[in-house]
Amino acid sequence: ILAAGRPASCSAIRHGSSLSAAAGVVNQSQDEPLTPTQLVFVAHDATGRIVGRQAKVVTLEPGKSTTVVADGIDIGSARPVTLEAKLTDGPVEPERRAEPTPVEILDVRATSDGRAVTGRVDVRSDRPAFQIGCAMFDGDGELAAVGFTTLRAGERSFSIPTRPVRSGPYDASCFVG
């Protein structure tokens, strides 16, 4: 299991006074699941002062990996900004304690022109809605775009509009959060 406090691979795109970000998380254990844990994105200015943060809850089956996506990390006018993402060992924030929806994301693809990320879902829950966040990467593995959508009960596919800041070809990864 990726140890708490250990940084996850992370990249970001600046949009004026906010950041979109993606971080890779791997459950290195082949036996134990990663139970609900917070992945915290933290933005720092040039002096090291924290200028923005956002937490996402991550759960992973043994040996699995995911890309966790965050959007709207408010950083104000800070320049330059560095971003890190770390798993925390503390309690999950009260509003984020709910167990994740049992959803498997299938057939994720970035369109060749970079205007959308598409995919299908297998939902094993009666929850009325859930959010999917996707990160699009360019051919060098750099973050090119981030997008989100909310799927409602009965929906089994998605298309998330994106506006990449880098040219393709593209690959994509999505996260239920």
mmCIF file of C-alpha atoms in Angstrom, residues 68-148:
data_model
loop_
_atom_site.group_PDB
_atom_site.id
_atom_site.type_symbol
_atom_site.label_atom_id
_atom_site.label_comp_id
_atom_site.label_asym_id
_atom_site.label_seq_id
_atom_site.Cartn_x
_atom_site.Cartn_y
_atom_site.Cartn_z
ATOM 1 C CA VAL A 68 -7.297 11.072 -8.903
ATOM 2 C CA VAL A 69 -8.515 14.340 -10.432
ATOM 3 C CA ALA A 70 -9.105 17.697 -8.728
ATOM 4 C CA ASP A 71 -10.414 20.923 -10.194
ATOM 5 C CA GLY A 72 -10.874 24.460 -8.933
ATOM 6 C CA ILE A 73 -8.000 24.518 -6.443
ATOM 7 C CA ASP A 74 -8.093 28.232 -5.594
ATOM 8 C CA ILE A 75 -4.578 29.745 -5.534
ATOM 9 C CA GLY A 76 -5.429 33.440 -5.886
ATOM 10 C CA SER A 77 -2.695 35.495 -7.518
ATOM 11 C CA ALA A 78 0.237 33.414 -6.212
ATOM 12 C CA ARG A 79 3.110 33.015 -8.677
ATOM 13 C CA PRO A 80 4.940 30.736 -9.126
ATOM 14 C CA VAL A 81 3.032 27.807 -7.665
ATOM 15 C CA THR A 82 4.180 24.253 -6.996
ATOM 16 C CA LEU A 83 1.769 21.418 -6.318
ATOM 17 C CA GLU A 84 2.153 18.216 -4.350
ATOM 18 C CA ALA A 85 -0.262 15.391 -3.619
ATOM 19 C CA LYS A 86 0.051 13.183 -0.535
ATOM 20 C CA LEU A 87 -1.985 10.433 1.050
ATOM 21 C CA THR A 88 -2.845 11.356 4.626
ATOM 22 C CA ASP A 89 -2.791 9.054 7.615
ATOM 23 C CA GLY A 90 -5.370 11.081 9.534
ATOM 24 C CA PRO A 91 -9.121 10.637 9.551
ATOM 25 C CA VAL A 92 -11.128 11.289 6.426
ATOM 26 C CA GLU A 93 -12.940 14.643 6.586
ATOM 27 C CA PRO A 94 -16.461 14.095 8.003
ATOM 28 C CA GLU A 95 -18.254 15.126 4.813
ATOM 29 C CA ARG A 96 -16.114 12.675 2.831
ATOM 30 C CA ARG A 97 -16.492 9.533 4.962
ATOM 31 C CA ALA A 98 -19.153 7.867 2.842
ATOM 32 C CA GLU A 99 -18.027 4.715 1.130
ATOM 33 C CA PRO A 100 -17.326 5.211 -2.570
ATOM 34 C CA THR A 101 -19.972 4.130 -5.046
ATOM 35 C CA PRO A 102 -19.242 0.685 -6.458
ATOM 36 C CA VAL A 103 -18.623 1.791 -10.039
ATOM 37 C CA GLU A 104 -16.210 0.389 -12.582
ATOM 38 C CA ILE A 105 -15.134 2.716 -15.377
ATOM 39 C CA LEU A 106 -14.713 0.914 -18.701
ATOM 40 C CA ASP A 107 -13.390 1.755 -22.176
ATOM 41 C CA VAL A 108 -12.005 5.205 -21.363
ATOM 42 C CA ARG A 109 -10.777 7.022 -24.466
ATOM 43 C CA ALA A 110 -9.676 10.508 -25.374
ATOM 44 C CA THR A 111 -10.962 11.627 -28.747
ATOM 45 C CA SER A 112 -8.204 12.137 -31.324
ATOM 46 C CA ASP A 113 -8.901 15.893 -31.473
ATOM 47 C CA GLY A 114 -8.780 16.191 -27.666
ATOM 48 C CA ARG A 115 -12.263 17.653 -27.352
ATOM 49 C CA ALA A 116 -13.674 14.917 -25.093
ATOM 50 C CA VAL A 117 -13.037 11.911 -22.888
ATOM 51 C CA THR A 118 -15.566 9.117 -23.326
ATOM 52 C CA GLY A 119 -16.272 5.897 -21.497
ATOM 53 C CA ARG A 120 -18.786 3.449 -20.089
ATOM 54 C CA VAL A 121 -19.570 2.521 -16.505
ATOM 55 C CA ASP A 122 -20.716 -0.618 -14.736
ATOM 56 C CA VAL A 123 -22.720 0.548 -11.715
ATOM 57 C CA ARG A 124 -23.382 -1.852 -8.835
ATOM 58 C CA SER A 125 -25.305 0.590 -6.655
ATOM 59 C CA ASP A 126 -28.680 2.259 -6.329
ATOM 60 C CA ARG A 127 -27.116 5.659 -5.595
ATOM 61 C CA PRO A 128 -28.958 8.310 -7.674
ATOM 62 C CA ALA A 129 -25.827 10.106 -8.946
ATOM 63 C CA PHE A 130 -22.048 10.117 -8.813
ATOM 64 C CA GLN A 131 -19.246 12.275 -10.191
ATOM 65 C CA ILE A 132 -16.582 11.145 -12.641
ATOM 66 C CA GLY A 133 -13.395 13.164 -13.104
ATOM 67 C CA CYS A 134 -11.057 12.504 -16.019
ATOM 68 C CA ALA A 135 -7.508 13.584 -16.785
ATOM 69 C CA MET A 136 -6.237 13.758 -20.363
ATOM 70 C CA PHE A 137 -2.495 13.352 -20.977
ATOM 71 C CA ASP A 138 -0.425 14.208 -24.056
ATOM 72 C CA GLY A 139 1.999 11.811 -25.767
ATOM 73 C CA ASP A 140 4.737 12.710 -23.242
ATOM 74 C CA GLY A 141 2.482 11.894 -20.272
ATOM 75 C CA GLU A 142 1.987 15.568 -19.354
ATOM 76 C CA LEU A 143 -1.418 16.677 -18.099
ATOM 77 C CA ALA A 144 -3.279 18.302 -21.013
ATOM 78 C CA ALA A 145 -6.850 18.689 -19.690
ATOM 79 C CA VAL A 146 -9.206 17.852 -16.820
ATOM 80 C CA GLY A 147 -12.977 17.455 -16.952
ATOM 81 C CA PHE A 148 -15.863 16.322 -14.766
#
